[in-house]
PDB file of C-alpha atoms and ligand atoms in Angstrom:
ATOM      1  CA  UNK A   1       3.410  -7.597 -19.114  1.00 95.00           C
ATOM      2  CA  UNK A   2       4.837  -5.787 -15.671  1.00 97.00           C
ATOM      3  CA  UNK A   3       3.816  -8.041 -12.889  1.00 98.00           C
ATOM      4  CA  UNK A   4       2.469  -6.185  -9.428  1.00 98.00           C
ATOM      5  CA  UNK A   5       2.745  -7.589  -6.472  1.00 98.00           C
ATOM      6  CA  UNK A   6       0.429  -6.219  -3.723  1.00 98.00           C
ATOM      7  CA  UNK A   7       1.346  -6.618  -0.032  1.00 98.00           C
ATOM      8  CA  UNK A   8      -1.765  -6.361   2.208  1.00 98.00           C
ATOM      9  CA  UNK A   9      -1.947  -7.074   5.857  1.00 97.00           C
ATOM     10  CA  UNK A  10      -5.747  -6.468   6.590  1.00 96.00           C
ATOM     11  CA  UNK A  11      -9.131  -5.388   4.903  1.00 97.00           C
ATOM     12  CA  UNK A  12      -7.393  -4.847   1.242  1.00 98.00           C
ATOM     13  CA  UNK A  13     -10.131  -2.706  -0.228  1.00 98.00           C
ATOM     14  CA  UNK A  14      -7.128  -1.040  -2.439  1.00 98.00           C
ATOM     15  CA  UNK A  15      -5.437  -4.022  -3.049  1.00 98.00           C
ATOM     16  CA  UNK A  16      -8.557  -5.380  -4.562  1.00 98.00           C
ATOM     17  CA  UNK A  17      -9.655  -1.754  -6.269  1.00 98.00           C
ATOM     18  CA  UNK A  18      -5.478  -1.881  -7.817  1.00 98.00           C
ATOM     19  CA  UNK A  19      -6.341  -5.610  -9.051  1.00 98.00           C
ATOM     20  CA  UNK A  20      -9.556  -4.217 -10.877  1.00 98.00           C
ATOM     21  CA  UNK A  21      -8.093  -1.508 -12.348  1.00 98.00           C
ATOM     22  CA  UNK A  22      -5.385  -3.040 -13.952  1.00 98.00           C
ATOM     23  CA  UNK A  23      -7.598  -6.396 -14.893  1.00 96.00           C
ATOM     24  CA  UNK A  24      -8.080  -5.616 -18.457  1.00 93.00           C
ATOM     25  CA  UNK A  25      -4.745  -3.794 -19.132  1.00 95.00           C
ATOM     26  CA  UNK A  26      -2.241  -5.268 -21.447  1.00 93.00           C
ATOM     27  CA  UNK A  27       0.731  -3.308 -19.830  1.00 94.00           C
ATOM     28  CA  UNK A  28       0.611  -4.387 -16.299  1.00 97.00           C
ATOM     29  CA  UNK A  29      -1.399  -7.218 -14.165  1.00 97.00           C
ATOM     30  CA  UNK A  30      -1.429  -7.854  -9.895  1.00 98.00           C
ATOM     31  CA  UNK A  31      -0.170 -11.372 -10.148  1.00 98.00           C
ATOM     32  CA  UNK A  32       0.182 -11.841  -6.732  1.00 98.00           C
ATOM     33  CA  UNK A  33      -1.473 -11.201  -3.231  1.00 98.00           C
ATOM     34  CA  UNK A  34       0.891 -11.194  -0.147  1.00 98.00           C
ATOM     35  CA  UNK A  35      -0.037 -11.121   3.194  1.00 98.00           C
ATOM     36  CA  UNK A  36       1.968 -11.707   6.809  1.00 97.00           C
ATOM     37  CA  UNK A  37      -1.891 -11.997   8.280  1.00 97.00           C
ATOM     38  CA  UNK A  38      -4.113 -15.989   7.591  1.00 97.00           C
ATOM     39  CA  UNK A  39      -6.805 -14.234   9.010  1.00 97.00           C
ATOM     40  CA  UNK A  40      -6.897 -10.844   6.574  1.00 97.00           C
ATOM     41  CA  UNK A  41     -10.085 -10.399   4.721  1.00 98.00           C
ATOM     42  CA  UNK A  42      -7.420  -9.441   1.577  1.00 98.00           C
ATOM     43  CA  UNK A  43      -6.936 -13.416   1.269  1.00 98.00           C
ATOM     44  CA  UNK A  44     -10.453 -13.705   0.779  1.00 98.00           C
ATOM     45  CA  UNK A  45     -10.396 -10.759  -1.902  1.00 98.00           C
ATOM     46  CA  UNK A  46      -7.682 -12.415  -3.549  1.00 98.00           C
ATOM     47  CA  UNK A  47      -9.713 -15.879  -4.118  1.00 98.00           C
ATOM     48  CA  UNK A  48     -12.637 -13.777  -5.334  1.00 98.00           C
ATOM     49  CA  UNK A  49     -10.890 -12.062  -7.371  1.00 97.00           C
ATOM     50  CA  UNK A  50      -9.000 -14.814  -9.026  1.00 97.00           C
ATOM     51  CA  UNK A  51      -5.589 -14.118  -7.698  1.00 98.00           C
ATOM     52  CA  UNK A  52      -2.846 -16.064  -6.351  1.00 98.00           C
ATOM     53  CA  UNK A  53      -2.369 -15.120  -2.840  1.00 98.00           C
ATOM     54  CA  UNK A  54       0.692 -16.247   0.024  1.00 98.00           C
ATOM     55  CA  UNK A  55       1.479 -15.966   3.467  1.00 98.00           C
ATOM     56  CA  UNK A  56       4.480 -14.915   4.457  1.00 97.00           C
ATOM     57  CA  UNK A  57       5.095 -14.923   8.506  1.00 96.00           C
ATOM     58  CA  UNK A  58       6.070 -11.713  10.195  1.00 95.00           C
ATOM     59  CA  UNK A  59       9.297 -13.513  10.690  1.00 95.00           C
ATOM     60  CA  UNK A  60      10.145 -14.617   7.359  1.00 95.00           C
ATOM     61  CA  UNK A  61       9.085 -11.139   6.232  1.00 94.00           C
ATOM     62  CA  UNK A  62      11.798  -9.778   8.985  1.00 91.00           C
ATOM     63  CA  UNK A  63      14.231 -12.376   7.852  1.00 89.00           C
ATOM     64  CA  UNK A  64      14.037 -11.236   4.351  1.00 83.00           C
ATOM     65  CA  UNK A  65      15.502 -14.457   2.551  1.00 90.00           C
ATOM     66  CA  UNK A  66      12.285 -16.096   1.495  1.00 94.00           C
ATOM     67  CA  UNK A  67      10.345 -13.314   0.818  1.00 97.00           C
ATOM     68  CA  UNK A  68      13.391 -11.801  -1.382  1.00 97.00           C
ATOM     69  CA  UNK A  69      13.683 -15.018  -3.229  1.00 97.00           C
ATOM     70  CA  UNK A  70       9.881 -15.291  -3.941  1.00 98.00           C
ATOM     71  CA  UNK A  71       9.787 -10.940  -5.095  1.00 98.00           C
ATOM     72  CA  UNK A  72      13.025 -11.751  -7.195  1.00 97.00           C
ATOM     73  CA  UNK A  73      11.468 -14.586  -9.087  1.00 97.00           C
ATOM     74  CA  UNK A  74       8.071 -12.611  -9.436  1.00 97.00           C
ATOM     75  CA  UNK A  75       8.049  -9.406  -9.170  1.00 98.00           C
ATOM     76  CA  UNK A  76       8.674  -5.778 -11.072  1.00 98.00           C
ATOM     77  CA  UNK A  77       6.630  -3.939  -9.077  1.00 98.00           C
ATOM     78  CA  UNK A  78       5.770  -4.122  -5.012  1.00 98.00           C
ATOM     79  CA  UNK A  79       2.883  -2.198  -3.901  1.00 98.00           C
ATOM     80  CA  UNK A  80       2.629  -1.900  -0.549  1.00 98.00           C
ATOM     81  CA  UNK A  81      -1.230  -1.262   0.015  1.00 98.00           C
ATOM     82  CA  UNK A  82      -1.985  -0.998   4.185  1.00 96.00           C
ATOM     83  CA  UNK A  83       0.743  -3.199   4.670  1.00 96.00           C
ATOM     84  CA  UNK A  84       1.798  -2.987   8.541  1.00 92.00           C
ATOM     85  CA  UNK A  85       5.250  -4.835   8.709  1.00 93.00           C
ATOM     86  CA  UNK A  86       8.682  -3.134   7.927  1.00 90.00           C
ATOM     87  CA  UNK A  87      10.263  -3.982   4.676  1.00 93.00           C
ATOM     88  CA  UNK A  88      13.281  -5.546   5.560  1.00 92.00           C
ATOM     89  CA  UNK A  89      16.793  -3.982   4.139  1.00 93.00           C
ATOM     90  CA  UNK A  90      17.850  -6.492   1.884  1.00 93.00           C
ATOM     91  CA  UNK A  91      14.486  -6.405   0.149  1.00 95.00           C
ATOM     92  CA  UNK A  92      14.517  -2.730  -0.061  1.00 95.00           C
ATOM     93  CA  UNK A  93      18.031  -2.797  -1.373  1.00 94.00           C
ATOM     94  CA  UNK A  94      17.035  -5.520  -3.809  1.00 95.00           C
ATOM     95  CA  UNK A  95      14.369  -3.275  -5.302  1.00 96.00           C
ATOM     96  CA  UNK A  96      15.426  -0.046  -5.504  1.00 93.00           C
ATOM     97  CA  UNK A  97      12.336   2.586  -6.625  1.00 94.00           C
ATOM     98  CA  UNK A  98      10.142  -0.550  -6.844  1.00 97.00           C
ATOM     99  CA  UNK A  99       8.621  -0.775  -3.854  1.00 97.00           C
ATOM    100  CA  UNK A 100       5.524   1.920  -3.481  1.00 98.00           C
ATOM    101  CA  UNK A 101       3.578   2.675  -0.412  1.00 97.00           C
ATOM    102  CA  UNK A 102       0.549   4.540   0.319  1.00 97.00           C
ATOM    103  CA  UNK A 103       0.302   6.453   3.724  1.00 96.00           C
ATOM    104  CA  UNK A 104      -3.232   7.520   4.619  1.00 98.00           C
ATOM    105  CA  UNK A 105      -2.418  11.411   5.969  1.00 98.00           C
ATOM    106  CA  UNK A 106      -0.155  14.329   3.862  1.00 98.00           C
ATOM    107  CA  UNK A 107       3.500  13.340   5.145  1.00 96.00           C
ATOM    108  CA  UNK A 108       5.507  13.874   6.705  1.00 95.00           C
ATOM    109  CA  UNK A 109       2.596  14.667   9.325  1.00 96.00           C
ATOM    110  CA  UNK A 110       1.106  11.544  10.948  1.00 96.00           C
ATOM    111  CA  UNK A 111       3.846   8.987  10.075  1.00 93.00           C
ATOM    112  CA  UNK A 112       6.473   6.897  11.523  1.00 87.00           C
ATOM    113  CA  UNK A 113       5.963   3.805  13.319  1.00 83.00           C
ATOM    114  CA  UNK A 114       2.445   3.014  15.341  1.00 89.00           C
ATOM    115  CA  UNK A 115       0.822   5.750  12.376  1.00 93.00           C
ATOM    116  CA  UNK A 116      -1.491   3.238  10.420  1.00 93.00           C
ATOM    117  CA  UNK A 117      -4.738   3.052   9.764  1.00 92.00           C
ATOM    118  CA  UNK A 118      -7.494   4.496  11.996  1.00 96.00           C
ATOM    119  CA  UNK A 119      -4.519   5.750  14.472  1.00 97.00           C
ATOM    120  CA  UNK A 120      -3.565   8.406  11.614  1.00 98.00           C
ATOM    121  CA  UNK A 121      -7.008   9.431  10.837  1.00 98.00           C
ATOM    122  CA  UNK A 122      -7.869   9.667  15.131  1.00 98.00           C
ATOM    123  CA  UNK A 123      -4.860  11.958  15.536  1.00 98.00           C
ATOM    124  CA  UNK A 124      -5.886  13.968  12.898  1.00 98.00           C
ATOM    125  CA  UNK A 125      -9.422  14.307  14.367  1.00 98.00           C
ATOM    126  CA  UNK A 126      -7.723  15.042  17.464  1.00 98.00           C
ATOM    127  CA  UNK A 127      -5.261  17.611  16.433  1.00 98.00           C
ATOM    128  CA  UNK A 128      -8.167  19.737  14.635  1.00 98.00           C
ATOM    129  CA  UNK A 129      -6.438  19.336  11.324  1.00 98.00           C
ATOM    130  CA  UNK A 130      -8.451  21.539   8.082  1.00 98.00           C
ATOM    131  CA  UNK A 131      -6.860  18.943   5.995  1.00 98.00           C
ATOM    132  CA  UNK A 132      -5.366  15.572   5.463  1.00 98.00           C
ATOM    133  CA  UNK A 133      -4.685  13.594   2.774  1.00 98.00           C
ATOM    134  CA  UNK A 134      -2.973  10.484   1.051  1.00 98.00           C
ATOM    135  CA  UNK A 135       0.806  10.432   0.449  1.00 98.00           C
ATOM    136  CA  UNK A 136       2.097   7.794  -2.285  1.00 98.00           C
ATOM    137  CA  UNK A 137       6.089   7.378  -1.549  1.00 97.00           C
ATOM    138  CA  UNK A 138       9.188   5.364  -2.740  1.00 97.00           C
ATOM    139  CA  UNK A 139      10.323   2.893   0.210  1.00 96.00           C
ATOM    140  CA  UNK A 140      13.340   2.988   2.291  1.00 87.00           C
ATOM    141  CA  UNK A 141      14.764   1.433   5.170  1.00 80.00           C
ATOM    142  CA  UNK A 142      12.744   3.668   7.500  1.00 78.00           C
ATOM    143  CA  UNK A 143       9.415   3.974   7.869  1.00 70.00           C
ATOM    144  CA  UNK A 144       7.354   6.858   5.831  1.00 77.00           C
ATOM    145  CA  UNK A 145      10.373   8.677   4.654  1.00 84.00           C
ATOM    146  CA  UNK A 146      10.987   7.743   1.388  1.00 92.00           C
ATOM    147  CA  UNK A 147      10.897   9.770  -1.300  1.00 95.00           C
ATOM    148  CA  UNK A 148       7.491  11.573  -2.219  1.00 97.00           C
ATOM    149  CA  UNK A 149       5.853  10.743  -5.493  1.00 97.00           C
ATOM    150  CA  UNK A 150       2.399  12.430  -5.038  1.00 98.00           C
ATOM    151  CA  UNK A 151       0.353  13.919  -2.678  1.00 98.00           C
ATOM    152  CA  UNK A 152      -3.376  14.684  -2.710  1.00 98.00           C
ATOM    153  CA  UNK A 153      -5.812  16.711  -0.162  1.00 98.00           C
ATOM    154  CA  UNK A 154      -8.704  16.698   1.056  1.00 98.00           C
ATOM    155  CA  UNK A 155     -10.528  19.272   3.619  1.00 98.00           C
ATOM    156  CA  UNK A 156     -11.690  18.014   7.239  1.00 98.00           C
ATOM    157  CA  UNK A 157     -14.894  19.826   8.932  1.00 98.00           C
ATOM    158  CA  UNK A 158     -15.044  20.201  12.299  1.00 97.00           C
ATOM    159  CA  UNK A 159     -17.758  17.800  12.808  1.00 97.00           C
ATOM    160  CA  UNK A 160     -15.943  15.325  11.243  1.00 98.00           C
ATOM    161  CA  UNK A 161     -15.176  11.849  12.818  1.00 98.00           C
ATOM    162  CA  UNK A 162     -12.286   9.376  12.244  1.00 98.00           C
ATOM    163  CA  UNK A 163     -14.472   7.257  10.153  1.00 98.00           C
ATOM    164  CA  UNK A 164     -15.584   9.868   7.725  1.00 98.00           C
ATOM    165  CA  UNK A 165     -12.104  11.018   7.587  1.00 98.00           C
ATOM    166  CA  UNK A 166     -11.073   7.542   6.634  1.00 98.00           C
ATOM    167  CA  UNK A 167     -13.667   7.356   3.726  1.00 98.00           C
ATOM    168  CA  UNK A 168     -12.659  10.537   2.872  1.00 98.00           C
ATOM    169  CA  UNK A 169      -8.975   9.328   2.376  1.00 98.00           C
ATOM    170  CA  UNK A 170      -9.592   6.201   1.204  1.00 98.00           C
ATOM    171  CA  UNK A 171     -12.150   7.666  -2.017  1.00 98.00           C
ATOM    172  CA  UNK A 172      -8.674   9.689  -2.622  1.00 98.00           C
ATOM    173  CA  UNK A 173      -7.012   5.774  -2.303  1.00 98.00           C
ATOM    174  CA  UNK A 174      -9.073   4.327  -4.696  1.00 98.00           C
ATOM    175  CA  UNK A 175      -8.969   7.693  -7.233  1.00 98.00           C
ATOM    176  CA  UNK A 176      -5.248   8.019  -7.250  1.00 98.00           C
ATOM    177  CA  UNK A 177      -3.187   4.857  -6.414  1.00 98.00           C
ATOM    178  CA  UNK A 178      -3.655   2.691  -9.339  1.00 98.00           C
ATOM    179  CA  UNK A 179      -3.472   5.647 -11.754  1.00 98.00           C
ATOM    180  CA  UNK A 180       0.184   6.991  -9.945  1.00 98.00           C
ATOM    181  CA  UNK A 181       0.686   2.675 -10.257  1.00 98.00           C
ATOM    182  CA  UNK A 182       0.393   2.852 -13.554  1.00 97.00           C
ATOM    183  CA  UNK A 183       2.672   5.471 -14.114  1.00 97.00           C
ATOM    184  CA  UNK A 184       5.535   4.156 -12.555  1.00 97.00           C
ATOM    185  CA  UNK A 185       4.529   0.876 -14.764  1.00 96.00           C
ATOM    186  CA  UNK A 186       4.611   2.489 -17.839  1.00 94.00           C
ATOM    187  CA  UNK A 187       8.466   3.789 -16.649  1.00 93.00           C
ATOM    188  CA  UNK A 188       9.769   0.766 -15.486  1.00 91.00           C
TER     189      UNK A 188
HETATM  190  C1  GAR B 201      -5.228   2.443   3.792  1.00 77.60           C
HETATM  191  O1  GAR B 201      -5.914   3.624   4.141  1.00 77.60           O
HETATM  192  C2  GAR B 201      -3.736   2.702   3.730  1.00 77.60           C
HETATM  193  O2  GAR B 201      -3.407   3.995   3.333  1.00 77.60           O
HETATM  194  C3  GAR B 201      -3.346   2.490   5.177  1.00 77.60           C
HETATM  195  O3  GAR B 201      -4.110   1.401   5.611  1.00 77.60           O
HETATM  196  C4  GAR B 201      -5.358   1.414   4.926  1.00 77.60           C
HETATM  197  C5  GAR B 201      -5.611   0.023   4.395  1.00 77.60           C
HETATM  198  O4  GAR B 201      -6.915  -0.092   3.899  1.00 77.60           O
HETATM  199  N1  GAR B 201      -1.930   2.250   5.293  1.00 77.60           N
HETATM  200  C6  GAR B 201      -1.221   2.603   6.360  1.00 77.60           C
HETATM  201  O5  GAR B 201      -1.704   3.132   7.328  1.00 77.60           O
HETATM  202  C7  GAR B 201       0.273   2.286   6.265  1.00 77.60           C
HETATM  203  N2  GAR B 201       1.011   3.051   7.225  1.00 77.60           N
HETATM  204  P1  GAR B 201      -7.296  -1.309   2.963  1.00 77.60           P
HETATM  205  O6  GAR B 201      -6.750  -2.571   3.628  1.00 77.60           O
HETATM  206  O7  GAR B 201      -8.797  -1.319   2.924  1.00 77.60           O
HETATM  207  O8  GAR B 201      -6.676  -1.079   1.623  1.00 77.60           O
END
């Protein structure tokens, strides 16, 4: 049994749709809940759903050492699932082509640092984009440049807003991620 770990710094709605997905697998389980955020509604997810959760401060996740020595004791696989903090090098060194993120637009468009959440899907309102998209990637030590592992895309009408372009992208979150999860389970 592959043990996930899910990083989560706010909401969690695909931390918790990853947990449900893989709740009645036999390959692979989310065994943990990490957060840098007391206050994120993921926590709350977590104790609904039955899973361990821990907070990590934004420091000790910059630090590294007790987050590393937690991941090495529990993890084979990190998902990082709106997670807004920067992995620090000695974690991503630790795991190499175990530590997955999802960015909410079709990279490399609308990434790098300040591009999370709602900022992505306003600039892509903004810009007049046709199309944007989810991008599932390998982590590294920078931020959204890791190595692609899938894309998906979805069409923008003029008349739509940020929020309808973030429920766009996140039905392509909740479609995709766990099943590209699984995947890189099943190779591991
Ligand atoms: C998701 O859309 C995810 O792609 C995005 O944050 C949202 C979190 O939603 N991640 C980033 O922007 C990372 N740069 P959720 O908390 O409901 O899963």
């Amino acid at each position: 049994m592959k043990r996930i770990i899910v990083l989560a710094s706010g909401s969690g709605s695909n931390a918790e749709n990853i947990a449900n997905y893989f709740k009645d697998k036999t390959n692979a389980k989310v065994s943990y809940i990490l957060t840098n955020n007391a206050k994120a509604k993921v926590l709350d997810r977590a104790k609904r759903l039955e899973i361990s959760s821990k907070i990590f401060t934004k420091q000790e996740f910059a630090e590294g050492k007790n987050v590393l020595d937690f991941l090495k004791k529990e993890a084979d696989l990190i998902i990082l699932a709106g997670f807004l903090l920067k992995i620090s090098p000695e974690i991503v060194a630790a795991f190499p082509n175990k530590i997955i993120n999802i960015h909410p637009a079709l990279l490399p468009k609308y990434g790098g640092k300040g591009m999370y959440g709602m900022n992505v899907h306003n600039a892509v309102v903004e810009n007049k984009e046709q199309e944007t998209g989810i991008t599932i990637h390998y982590v590294n030590e920078n931020y959204d440049e890791g190595a692609i592992i899938f894309q998906e895309s979805v069409a923008v009408s003029p008349e739509d807003t940020p929020e309808i372009v973030a429920s766009k992208v996140h039905e392509l979150e909740y479609a995709f991620f766990p099943k590209v999860i699984e995947e890189i389970v099943n190779n591991l």
